[in-house]
Amino acid sequence: MNSADTEIVKSLLRKEHNLVESPDEADLVFLNTCSVRDNAERKIHERIIHLRQYRRNRKNMFVGILGCMAERLRERLVGERDMVRLVVGPDEYRKLPELIEEAARENKSGIAVELSTVETYEDIEPLRTDGISAFISIMRGCNNFCSYCVVPYTRGRERSRTAQTVIDETARLVAQGFREISLLGQNVNSYKSSDGFDFPELLVRLAENHPEIRFRFTTSHPKDFGEKLIDAMASHANICKHLHLPVQSGSSRLLELMNRRYTAEQYIAKIDLLRSKIPNIALSTDIIAGYPGETEDDHRATLELMKTVKYDGAFMFKYSPREGTKSYKIGDTVSDEEKIRRLNEIIDLQQNIAFEKNQLEIGKIHSVMVENVSRRSEADWKGRTDTNKKVVFPVPADMAIAEGDVFNVKILSAGSTTLKGEMCD
Ligand code: 5AD
Ligand code: SF4
């Protein structure tokens, strides 16, 4: 989401400003920030310190903080390390040209952190870098208020773009040569446009307009994920057979405390329905270890759910208390040591499950969209299956190959994150 927002910011600035690649050449450096866990914020504070060295050559160089940290910390960021002069939240990017102008001319600071109920930037064409894969942000904000999560406070209320602007932007991207499009939203399942589309309807329209383009989407909230979207995925070959469905915990008791509004049983029932209609679907998830009040039994329930579902991939985190959220008030009751132990158990289990699942891919033939030359060897190229698995395979030296090409690849071996294969007919 932040990458997509950065493309919007670049687009807003390109008319009046020269965008450079390195802080060495910059008079102003923007950091687009995330507040979802303390770690993400800590990195930004470190980056501000790091950027100070560029003052040696450019005395007036300064930093602008964009995104969720700007929204959360506001004036507390101004002046940090004598570097930060602009603080601009996720709904205020249109003000950037004016704020930069003022800050540069009058040597002052600027803050803009109002949240909006309507801003979607749908009329701004993001400035995308070359490649084959593009993001389209179709909605912004979140209304779910999961007890641990700061996003509803930093990104504000849910709002959807009109379907027509998404349909038109997709057509332009396809004409420019993009081969894969990822639709983004904090919860795409609650997409509802003023021109009458829900998310499955939008996805089907795009998939049918562009049968040669791969469509992905993220993120889905399990409470809103249902049969209409499953049927849309099942009936369109170019809607990728991969779903990211964050479970957070396998304990229904904890899920209630987290305000997730589904039980572990309901979650598993949705996975069963999904797999009955799309047997080879790949699944990924997010899991939090050490939520306040999590007992050993709750933790065991998470491990059990992971064994039942058998995810292909997972993002796994230690609980991080976020000021202003409901669970912040309960306190951080699980010790750091215990959180780390539980998280490591979760990570180890997931690695084993992914490894075992990937062994089942050996001998299968996948259609792989090429992304780039493999980092390890010039003779190998890297691509992705429509189930979002990374595949590395050798390409004959005399063969012309380009990003976005699709090949059939037979899988020969597999680790926990990457498959290896060979091209076949
Ligand atoms: N602590 C740890 N993980 C969190 N996430 C959101 N808030 C927190 C928090 N306070 C995780 C959730 C979410 C993902 C984007 O980040 O798993 O799905
Ligand atoms: Fe945060 Fe929950 Fe919204 Fe996801 S659905 S952004 S976890 S509040």
GROMACS .gro file of C-alpha atoms and ligand atoms in nm:
model
  451
    1MET     CA    1   0.000   0.000   0.000
    2ASN     CA    2   0.285   0.237   0.079
    3SER     CA    3   0.456   0.154  -0.251
    4ALA     CA    4   0.133   0.242  -0.432
    5ASP     CA    5   0.102   0.564  -0.230
    6THR     CA    6   0.461   0.657  -0.313
    7GLU     CA    7   0.375   0.629  -0.682
    8ILE     CA    8   0.088   0.875  -0.623
    9VAL     CA    9   0.321   1.115  -0.440
   10LYS     CA   10   0.577   1.096  -0.721
   11SER     CA   11   0.306   1.172  -0.971
   12LEU     CA   12   0.194   1.476  -0.770
   13LEU     CA   13   0.549   1.611  -0.750
   14ARG     CA   14   0.692   1.539  -1.090
   15LYS     CA   15   0.564   1.855  -1.259
   16GLU     CA   16   0.742   2.100  -1.035
   17HIS     CA   17   1.026   1.891  -0.897
   18ASN     CA   18   1.312   1.686  -1.017
   19LEU     CA   19   1.292   1.331  -0.877
   20VAL     CA   20   1.635   1.186  -0.804
   21GLU     CA   21   1.730   0.834  -0.702
   22SER     CA   22   1.989   0.896  -0.432
   23PRO     CA   23   1.977   1.107  -0.115
   24ASP     CA   24   2.319   1.236  -0.226
   25GLU     CA   25   2.150   1.446  -0.490
   26ALA     CA   26   1.839   1.544  -0.295
   27ASP     CA   27   1.738   1.868  -0.126
   28LEU     CA   28   1.440   1.693   0.027
   29VAL     CA   29   1.402   1.325   0.115
   30PHE     CA   30   1.061   1.174   0.186
   31LEU     CA   31   1.019   0.867   0.402
   32ASN     CA   32   0.686   0.692   0.353
   33THR     CA   33   0.620   0.526   0.685
   34CYS     CA   34   0.432   0.241   0.850
   35SER     CA   35   0.309   0.235   1.212
   36VAL     CA   36   0.168  -0.115   1.227
   37ARG     CA   37   0.445  -0.243   1.454
   38ASP     CA   38   0.704  -0.066   1.669
   39ASN     CA   39   0.986  -0.215   1.461
   40ALA     CA   40   0.871  -0.035   1.148
   41GLU     CA   41   0.872   0.297   1.332
   42ARG     CA   42   1.210   0.233   1.488
   43LYS     CA   43   1.363   0.185   1.144
   44ILE     CA   44   1.240   0.529   1.040
   45HIS     CA   45   1.395   0.698   1.343
   46GLU     CA   46   1.722   0.526   1.253
   47ARG     CA   47   1.690   0.635   0.891
   48ILE     CA   48   1.647   0.998   0.996
   49ILE     CA   49   1.976   0.977   1.188
   50HIS     CA   50   2.141   0.808   0.889
   51LEU     CA   51   2.024   1.079   0.649
   52ARG     CA   52   2.205   1.347   0.847
   53GLN     CA   53   2.533   1.259   0.681
   54TYR     CA   54   2.404   1.404   0.352
   55ARG     CA   55   2.398   1.745   0.516
   56ARG     CA   56   2.773   1.757   0.472
   57ASN     CA   57   2.730   1.832   0.104
   58ARG     CA   58   2.387   1.991   0.113
   59LYS     CA   59   2.346   2.204   0.420
   60ASN     CA   60   1.980   2.280   0.369
   61MET     CA   61   1.870   1.929   0.291
   62PHE     CA   62   1.566   1.820   0.495
   63VAL     CA   63   1.328   1.529   0.549
   64GLY     CA   64   0.954   1.488   0.503
   65ILE     CA   65   0.766   1.213   0.683
   66LEU     CA   66   0.468   1.070   0.495
   67GLY     CA   67   0.215   0.801   0.582
   68CYS     CA   68   0.100   0.644   0.906
   69MET     CA   69   0.377   0.771   1.135
   70ALA     CA   70   0.302   1.125   1.022
   71GLU     CA   71  -0.061   1.068   1.113
   72ARG     CA   72   0.017   0.906   1.447
   73LEU     CA   73   0.299   1.126   1.579
   74ARG     CA   74   0.221   1.458   1.408
   75GLU     CA   75   0.406   1.753   1.567
   76ARG     CA   76   0.607   1.512   1.779
   77LEU     CA   77   0.808   1.441   1.463
   78VAL     CA   78   0.877   1.800   1.365
   79GLY     CA   79   1.239   1.892   1.423
   80GLU     CA   80   1.349   1.536   1.499
   81ARG     CA   81   1.730   1.542   1.480
   82ASP     CA   82   1.691   1.885   1.332
   83MET     CA   83   1.597   1.712   1.007
   84VAL     CA   84   1.219   1.675   0.980
   85ARG     CA   85   1.038   1.978   0.837
   86LEU     CA   86   0.734   1.823   0.668
   87VAL     CA   87   0.484   1.583   0.824
   88VAL     CA   88   0.206   1.477   0.590
   89GLY     CA   89  -0.058   1.209   0.655
   90PRO     CA   90  -0.197   0.964   0.398
   91ASP     CA   91  -0.498   1.176   0.295
   92GLU     CA   92  -0.312   1.505   0.248
   93TYR     CA   93  -0.071   1.435  -0.036
   94ARG     CA   94  -0.238   1.684  -0.269
   95LYS     CA   95  -0.106   1.960  -0.043
   96LEU     CA   96   0.255   1.850  -0.090
   97PRO     CA   97   0.357   2.089  -0.372
   98GLU     CA   98   0.233   2.386  -0.171
   99LEU     CA   99   0.388   2.265   0.157
  100ILE     CA  100   0.725   2.204  -0.008
  101GLU     CA  101   0.718   2.546  -0.164
  102GLU     CA  102   0.648   2.712   0.172
  103ALA     CA  103   0.904   2.506   0.360
  104ALA     CA  104   1.176   2.583   0.106
  105ARG     CA  105   1.094   2.952   0.066
  106GLU     CA  106   1.031   3.048   0.424
  107ASN     CA  107   1.250   2.793   0.591
  108LYS     CA  108   0.962   2.672   0.806
  109SER     CA  109   0.791   2.343   0.888
  110GLY     CA  110   0.460   2.218   0.759
  111ILE     CA  111   0.213   1.970   0.899
  112ALA     CA  112  -0.096   1.831   0.722
  113VAL     CA  113  -0.264   1.537   0.892
  114GLU     CA  114  -0.640   1.570   0.835
  115LEU     CA  115  -0.803   1.240   0.748
  116SER     CA  116  -1.066   1.241   0.479
  117THR     CA  117  -1.380   1.035   0.426
  118VAL     CA  118  -1.367   1.075   0.049
  119GLU     CA  119  -1.007   1.108  -0.074
  120THR     CA  120  -0.914   0.816  -0.303
  121TYR     CA  121  -0.668   0.991  -0.542
  122GLU     CA  122  -0.866   0.822  -0.819
  123ASP     CA  123  -0.790   1.102  -1.064
  124ILE     CA  124  -0.412   1.083  -1.007
  125GLU     CA  125  -0.224   0.854  -1.243
  126PRO     CA  126   0.047   0.696  -1.023
  127LEU     CA  127   0.403   0.734  -1.154
  128ARG     CA  128   0.503   0.371  -1.192
  129THR     CA  129   0.850   0.245  -1.257
  130ASP     CA  130   0.908   0.001  -1.539
  131GLY     CA  131   0.826  -0.360  -1.490
  132ILE     CA  132   0.548  -0.598  -1.566
  133SER     CA  133   0.355  -0.576  -1.245
  134ALA     CA  134   0.144  -0.280  -1.131
  135PHE     CA  135  -0.054  -0.200  -0.818
  136ILE     CA  136  -0.391  -0.033  -0.830
  137SER     CA  137  -0.523   0.091  -0.501
  138ILE     CA  138  -0.902   0.044  -0.520
  139MET     CA  139  -0.997   0.151  -0.170
  140ARG     CA  140  -0.842   0.324   0.130
  141GLY     CA  141  -0.886   0.311   0.505
  142CYS     CA  142  -1.035   0.050   0.735
  143ASN     CA  143  -1.348   0.030   0.950
  144ASN     CA  144  -1.273  -0.295   1.126
  145PHE     CA  145  -1.097  -0.178   1.441
  146CYS     CA  146  -0.922  -0.501   1.527
  147SER     CA  147  -0.824  -0.445   1.890
  148TYR     CA  148  -0.448  -0.451   1.826
  149CYS     CA  149  -0.436  -0.244   1.509
  150VAL     CA  150  -0.350   0.121   1.455
  151VAL     CA  151  -0.451   0.134   1.087
  152PRO     CA  152  -0.810   0.260   1.134
  153TYR     CA  153  -0.664   0.555   1.329
  154THR     CA  154  -0.382   0.635   1.086
  155ARG     CA  155  -0.560   0.569   0.757
  156GLY     CA  156  -0.912   0.667   0.853
  157ARG     CA  157  -1.248   0.538   0.732
  158GLU     CA  158  -1.305   0.303   0.444
  159ARG     CA  159  -1.380   0.452   0.103
  160SER     CA  160  -1.385   0.297  -0.243
  161ARG     CA  161  -1.285   0.435  -0.579
  162THR     CA  162  -1.540   0.432  -0.858
  163ALA     CA  163  -1.518   0.112  -1.063
  164GLN     CA  164  -1.498   0.311  -1.386
  165THR     CA  165  -1.170   0.476  -1.286
  166VAL     CA  166  -1.024   0.135  -1.196
  167ILE     CA  167  -1.145  -0.015  -1.526
  168ASP     CA  168  -0.996   0.276  -1.724
  169GLU     CA  169  -0.665   0.272  -1.535
  170THR     CA  170  -0.634  -0.102  -1.593
  171ALA     CA  171  -0.688  -0.057  -1.968
  172ARG     CA  172  -0.415   0.210  -1.978
  173LEU     CA  173  -0.173  -0.014  -1.788
  174VAL     CA  174  -0.239  -0.303  -2.023
  175ALA     CA  175  -0.177  -0.074  -2.323
  176GLN     CA  176   0.154   0.030  -2.162
  177GLY     CA  177   0.261  -0.334  -2.143
  178PHE     CA  178   0.194  -0.436  -1.782
  179ARG     CA  179   0.115  -0.806  -1.758
  180GLU     CA  180   0.004  -0.846  -1.399
  181ILE     CA  181  -0.217  -0.622  -1.188
  182SER     CA  182  -0.260  -0.636  -0.811
  183LEU     CA  183  -0.568  -0.472  -0.667
  184LEU     CA  184  -0.501  -0.327  -0.324
  185GLY     CA  185  -0.706  -0.237  -0.021
  186GLN     CA  186  -0.691  -0.289   0.355
  187ASN     CA  187  -0.997  -0.508   0.306
  188VAL     CA  188  -1.089  -0.546  -0.061
  189ASN     CA  189  -1.394  -0.751   0.034
  190SER     CA  190  -1.573  -0.445   0.161
  191TYR     CA  191  -1.513  -0.259  -0.168
  192LYS     CA  192  -1.843  -0.093  -0.266
  193SER     CA  193  -1.833   0.170  -0.536
  194SER     CA  194  -2.072   0.455  -0.593
  195ASP     CA  195  -2.117   0.327  -0.949
  196GLY     CA  196  -2.262   0.001  -0.821
  197PHE     CA  197  -1.984  -0.260  -0.813
  198ASP     CA  198  -1.886  -0.488  -0.527
  199PHE     CA  199  -1.542  -0.649  -0.527
  200PRO     CA  200  -1.623  -0.977  -0.708
  201GLU     CA  201  -1.809  -0.780  -0.976
  202LEU     CA  202  -1.515  -0.547  -1.029
  203LEU     CA  203  -1.269  -0.834  -1.043
  204VAL     CA  204  -1.479  -1.026  -1.296
  205ARG     CA  205  -1.516  -0.719  -1.516
  206LEU     CA  206  -1.139  -0.665  -1.522
  207ALA     CA  207  -1.061  -1.033  -1.578
  208GLU     CA  208  -1.306  -1.049  -1.869
  209ASN     CA  209  -1.184  -0.725  -2.026
  210HIS     CA  210  -0.824  -0.853  -2.021
  211PRO     CA  211  -0.808  -1.233  -2.041
  212GLU     CA  212  -0.432  -1.224  -2.107
  213ILE     CA  213  -0.351  -1.031  -1.787
  214ARG     CA  214  -0.302  -1.190  -1.445
  215PHE     CA  215  -0.504  -1.035  -1.163
  216ARG     CA  216  -0.413  -1.058  -0.795
  217PHE     CA  217  -0.560  -0.885  -0.491
  218THR     CA  218  -0.487  -0.826  -0.126
  219THR     CA  219  -0.603  -0.817   0.155
  220SER     CA  220  -0.922  -1.007   0.232
  221HIS     CA  221  -1.079  -1.006   0.577
  222PRO     CA  222  -1.209  -1.357   0.658
  223LYS     CA  223  -1.538  -1.224   0.796
  224ASP     CA  224  -1.625  -1.069   0.457
  225PHE     CA  225  -1.476  -1.334   0.231
  226GLY     CA  226  -1.744  -1.543   0.066
  227GLU     CA  227  -1.879  -1.763  -0.207
  228LYS     CA  228  -1.929  -1.490  -0.466
  229LEU     CA  229  -1.556  -1.414  -0.469
  230ILE     CA  230  -1.467  -1.785  -0.464
  231ASP     CA  231  -1.689  -1.839  -0.770
  232ALA     CA  232  -1.530  -1.542  -0.948
  233MET     CA  233  -1.185  -1.688  -0.886
  234ALA     CA  234  -1.287  -2.041  -0.984
  235SER     CA  235  -1.444  -1.938  -1.313
  236HIS     CA  236  -1.164  -1.710  -1.446
  237ALA     CA  237  -0.829  -1.863  -1.537
  238ASN     CA  238  -0.654  -1.525  -1.519
  239ILE     CA  239  -0.757  -1.453  -1.158
  240CYS     CA  240  -0.460  -1.597  -0.972
  241LYS     CA  241  -0.521  -1.899  -0.757
  242HIS     CA  242  -0.373  -1.751  -0.445
  243LEU     CA  243  -0.550  -1.602  -0.147
  244HIS     CA  244  -0.405  -1.406   0.143
  245LEU     CA  245  -0.649  -1.456   0.429
  246PRO     CA  246  -0.501  -1.332   0.760
  247VAL     CA  247  -0.618  -1.552   1.049
  248GLN     CA  248  -0.414  -1.382   1.329
  249SER     CA  249  -0.485  -1.662   1.581
  250GLY     CA  250  -0.623  -2.015   1.592
  251SER     CA  251  -0.802  -1.957   1.924
  252SER     CA  252  -1.165  -1.846   1.898
  253ARG     CA  253  -1.136  -1.695   2.246
  254LEU     CA  254  -0.851  -1.474   2.129
  255LEU     CA  255  -1.018  -1.393   1.799
  256GLU     CA  256  -1.307  -1.251   1.997
  257LEU     CA  257  -1.072  -1.042   2.212
  258MET     CA  258  -0.906  -0.924   1.892
  259ASN     CA  259  -1.248  -0.819   1.757
  260ARG     CA  260  -1.199  -1.024   1.442
  261ARG     CA  261  -1.566  -1.129   1.425
  262TYR     CA  262  -1.513  -1.491   1.318
  263THR     CA  263  -1.429  -1.808   1.506
  264ALA     CA  264  -1.153  -2.054   1.416
  265GLU     CA  265  -1.428  -2.297   1.309
  266GLN     CA  266  -1.591  -2.042   1.078
  267TYR     CA  267  -1.252  -1.961   0.928
  268ILE     CA  268  -1.179  -2.328   0.859
  269ALA     CA  269  -1.527  -2.375   0.709
  270LYS     CA  270  -1.448  -2.094   0.461
  271ILE     CA  271  -1.119  -2.260   0.370
  272ASP     CA  272  -1.303  -2.592   0.317
  273LEU     CA  273  -1.555  -2.427   0.087
  274LEU     CA  274  -1.274  -2.253  -0.102
  275ARG     CA  275  -1.079  -2.575  -0.148
  276SER     CA  276  -1.389  -2.768  -0.255
  277LYS     CA  277  -1.424  -2.525  -0.547
  278ILE     CA  278  -1.055  -2.450  -0.617
  279PRO     CA  279  -0.858  -2.755  -0.497
  280ASN     CA  280  -0.513  -2.621  -0.589
  281ILE     CA  281  -0.550  -2.276  -0.440
  282ALA     CA  282  -0.244  -2.147  -0.254
  283LEU     CA  283  -0.308  -1.983   0.081
  284SER     CA  284  -0.112  -1.737   0.288
  285THR     CA  285  -0.186  -1.568   0.618
  286ASP     CA  286  -0.076  -1.331   0.896
  287ILE     CA  287  -0.028  -1.457   1.252
  288ILE     CA  288   0.034  -1.263   1.573
  289ALA     CA  289   0.219  -1.434   1.862
  290GLY     CA  290   0.174  -1.320   2.221
  291TYR     CA  291  -0.142  -1.111   2.204
  292PRO     CA  292  -0.234  -0.986   2.557
  293GLY     CA  293  -0.389  -1.270   2.753
  294GLU     CA  294  -0.273  -1.540   2.511
  295THR     CA  295  -0.229  -1.864   2.707
  296GLU     CA  296  -0.027  -2.168   2.615
  297ASP     CA  297  -0.356  -2.332   2.509
  298ASP     CA  298  -0.437  -2.041   2.278
  299HIS     CA  299  -0.091  -2.066   2.127
  300ARG     CA  300  -0.136  -2.444   2.078
  301ALA     CA  301  -0.467  -2.371   1.904
  302THR     CA  302  -0.281  -2.151   1.655
  303LEU     CA  303  -0.032  -2.429   1.583
  304GLU     CA  304  -0.321  -2.674   1.539
  305LEU     CA  305  -0.500  -2.444   1.296
  306MET     CA  306  -0.180  -2.406   1.096
  307LYS     CA  307  -0.152  -2.786   1.073
  308THR     CA  308  -0.514  -2.810   0.962
  309VAL     CA  309  -0.500  -2.536   0.698
  310LYS     CA  310  -0.142  -2.597   0.580
  311TYR     CA  311  -0.055  -2.251   0.450
  312ASP     CA  312   0.181  -2.207   0.159
  313GLY     CA  313   0.320  -1.893   0.318
  314ALA     CA  314   0.278  -1.674   0.625
  315PHE     CA  315   0.380  -1.339   0.770
  316MET     CA  316   0.438  -1.399   1.139
  317PHE     CA  317   0.477  -1.127   1.401
  318LYS     CA  318   0.529  -1.068   1.770
  319TYR     CA  319   0.248  -0.865   1.919
  320SER     CA  320   0.350  -0.500   1.934
  321PRO     CA  321   0.144  -0.267   2.158
  322ARG     CA  322   0.016   0.036   1.967
  323GLU     CA  323  -0.088   0.346   2.157
  324GLY     CA  324  -0.455   0.437   2.116
  325THR     CA  325  -0.574   0.086   2.029
  326LYS     CA  326  -0.811  -0.114   2.247
  327SER     CA  327  -0.558  -0.377   2.341
  328TYR     CA  328  -0.301  -0.113   2.438
  329LYS     CA  329  -0.517  -0.045   2.742
  330ILE     CA  330  -0.507  -0.411   2.848
  331GLY     CA  331  -0.127  -0.401   2.862
  332ASP     CA  332   0.140  -0.621   2.713
  333THR     CA  333   0.092  -0.930   2.933
  334VAL     CA  334   0.306  -1.193   2.758
  335SER     CA  335   0.679  -1.150   2.830
  336ASP     CA  336   0.909  -1.079   2.539
  337GLU     CA  337   1.094  -1.402   2.598
  338GLU     CA  338   0.771  -1.600   2.581
  339LYS     CA  339   0.655  -1.414   2.269
  340ILE     CA  340   0.982  -1.497   2.097
  341ARG     CA  341   0.953  -1.863   2.191
  342ARG     CA  342   0.598  -1.884   2.056
  343LEU     CA  343   0.687  -1.692   1.742
  344ASN     CA  344   0.982  -1.922   1.674
  345GLU     CA  345   0.758  -2.228   1.714
  346ILE     CA  346   0.514  -2.077   1.467
  347ILE     CA  347   0.791  -1.994   1.219
  348ASP     CA  348   0.949  -2.341   1.244
  349LEU     CA  349   0.616  -2.514   1.194
  350GLN     CA  350   0.531  -2.295   0.897
  351GLN     CA  351   0.866  -2.364   0.735
  352ASN     CA  352   0.812  -2.738   0.766
  353ILE     CA  353   0.459  -2.716   0.629
  354ALA     CA  354   0.569  -2.501   0.331
  355PHE     CA  355   0.857  -2.738   0.259
  356GLU     CA  356   0.629  -3.042   0.264
  357LYS     CA  357   0.364  -2.872   0.051
  358ASN     CA  358   0.624  -2.768  -0.203
  359GLN     CA  359   0.744  -3.128  -0.236
  360LEU     CA  360   0.400  -3.206  -0.378
  361GLU     CA  361   0.475  -2.964  -0.662
  362ILE     CA  362   0.758  -3.182  -0.793
  363GLY     CA  363   0.662  -3.329  -1.131
  364LYS     CA  364   0.381  -3.076  -1.187
  365ILE     CA  365   0.381  -2.832  -1.477
  366HIS     CA  366   0.309  -2.467  -1.397
  367SER     CA  367   0.257  -2.169  -1.619
  368VAL     CA  368   0.523  -1.926  -1.496
  369MET     CA  369   0.533  -1.553  -1.568
  370VAL     CA  370   0.895  -1.439  -1.594
  371GLU     CA  371   1.000  -1.153  -1.367
  372ASN     CA  372   1.380  -1.117  -1.389
  373VAL     CA  373   1.716  -1.289  -1.409
  374SER     CA  374   1.785  -1.492  -1.095
  375ARG     CA  375   2.013  -1.320  -0.847
  376ARG     CA  376   2.223  -1.632  -0.803
  377SER     CA  377   2.302  -1.716  -1.165
  378GLU     CA  378   2.282  -1.531  -1.497
  379ALA     CA  379   2.169  -1.845  -1.678
  380ASP     CA  380   1.861  -1.878  -1.457
  381TRP     CA  381   1.545  -1.673  -1.471
  382LYS     CA  382   1.295  -1.620  -1.195
  383GLY     CA  383   0.920  -1.612  -1.225
  384ARG     CA  384   0.600  -1.685  -1.042
  385THR     CA  385   0.327  -1.945  -1.076
  386ASP     CA  386  -0.028  -1.818  -1.062
  387THR     CA  387  -0.033  -1.964  -0.710
  388ASN     CA  388   0.233  -1.703  -0.630
  389LYS     CA  389   0.521  -1.948  -0.586
  390LYS     CA  390   0.869  -1.842  -0.689
  391VAL     CA  391   1.022  -2.062  -0.961
  392VAL     CA  392   1.382  -2.054  -1.085
  393PHE     CA  393   1.464  -2.222  -1.417
  394PRO     CA  394   1.749  -2.215  -1.671
  395VAL     CA  395   1.699  -2.047  -2.007
  396PRO     CA  396   1.920  -2.133  -2.307
  397ALA     CA  397   2.171  -1.853  -2.371
  398ASP     CA  398   2.051  -1.796  -2.729
  399MET     CA  399   1.686  -1.769  -2.637
  400ALA     CA  400   1.524  -1.424  -2.639
  401ILE     CA  401   1.325  -1.381  -2.322
  402ALA     CA  402   1.154  -1.080  -2.165
  403GLU     CA  403   0.985  -0.992  -1.840
  404GLY     CA  404   0.619  -1.083  -1.860
  405ASP     CA  405   0.667  -1.383  -2.092
  406VAL     CA  406   0.483  -1.694  -1.978
  407PHE     CA  407   0.632  -2.044  -2.001
  408ASN     CA  408   0.534  -2.392  -1.896
  409VAL     CA  409   0.783  -2.508  -1.637
  410LYS     CA  410   0.809  -2.858  -1.495
  411ILE     CA  411   0.906  -2.856  -1.126
  412LEU     CA  412   1.211  -3.070  -1.046
  413SER     CA  413   1.293  -2.978  -0.686
  414ALA     CA  414   1.157  -2.760  -0.407
  415GLY     CA  415   1.263  -2.581  -0.088
  416SER     CA  416   1.036  -2.402   0.159
  417THR     CA  417   1.020  -2.078  -0.044
  418THR     CA  418   1.146  -2.152  -0.397
  419LEU     CA  419   1.079  -2.415  -0.662
  420LYS     CA  420   1.331  -2.516  -0.928
  421GLY     CA  421   1.230  -2.645  -1.268
  422GLU     CA  422   1.288  -2.673  -1.642
  423MET     CA  423   1.102  -2.530  -1.938
  424CYS     CA  424   0.876  -2.774  -2.121
  425ASP     CA  425   0.613  -2.761  -2.397
  4265AD     N1  426   0.129  -0.621   1.655
  4265AD     C1  427   0.173  -0.722   1.574
  4265AD     N2  428   0.123  -0.741   1.451
  4265AD     C2  429   0.027  -0.656   1.406
  4265AD     N3  430  -0.039  -0.652   1.289
  4265AD     C3  431  -0.125  -0.547   1.293
  4265AD     N4  432  -0.114  -0.484   1.410
  4265AD     C4  433  -0.020  -0.550   1.483
  4265AD     C5  434   0.033  -0.534   1.613
  4265AD     N5  435  -0.008  -0.435   1.694
  4265AD     C6  436  -0.021  -0.750   1.181
  4265AD     C7  437  -0.150  -0.827   1.154
  4265AD     C8  438  -0.192  -0.771   1.021
  4265AD     C9  439  -0.061  -0.736   0.957
  4265AD    C10  440  -0.068  -0.640   0.845
  4265AD     O1  441   0.014  -0.682   1.063
  4265AD     O2  442  -0.116  -0.964   1.144
  4265AD     O3  443  -0.267  -0.864   0.945
  427SF4    FE1  444  -0.594  -0.353   1.094
  427SF4    FE2  445  -0.798  -0.527   1.122
  427SF4    FE3  446  -0.818  -0.319   0.950
  427SF4    FE4  447  -0.651  -0.523   0.893
  427SF4     S1  448  -0.878  -0.537   0.911
  427SF4     S2  449  -0.608  -0.302   0.876
  427SF4     S3  450  -0.579  -0.580   1.096
  427SF4     S4  451  -0.803  -0.305   1.173
   0.00000   0.00000   0.00000
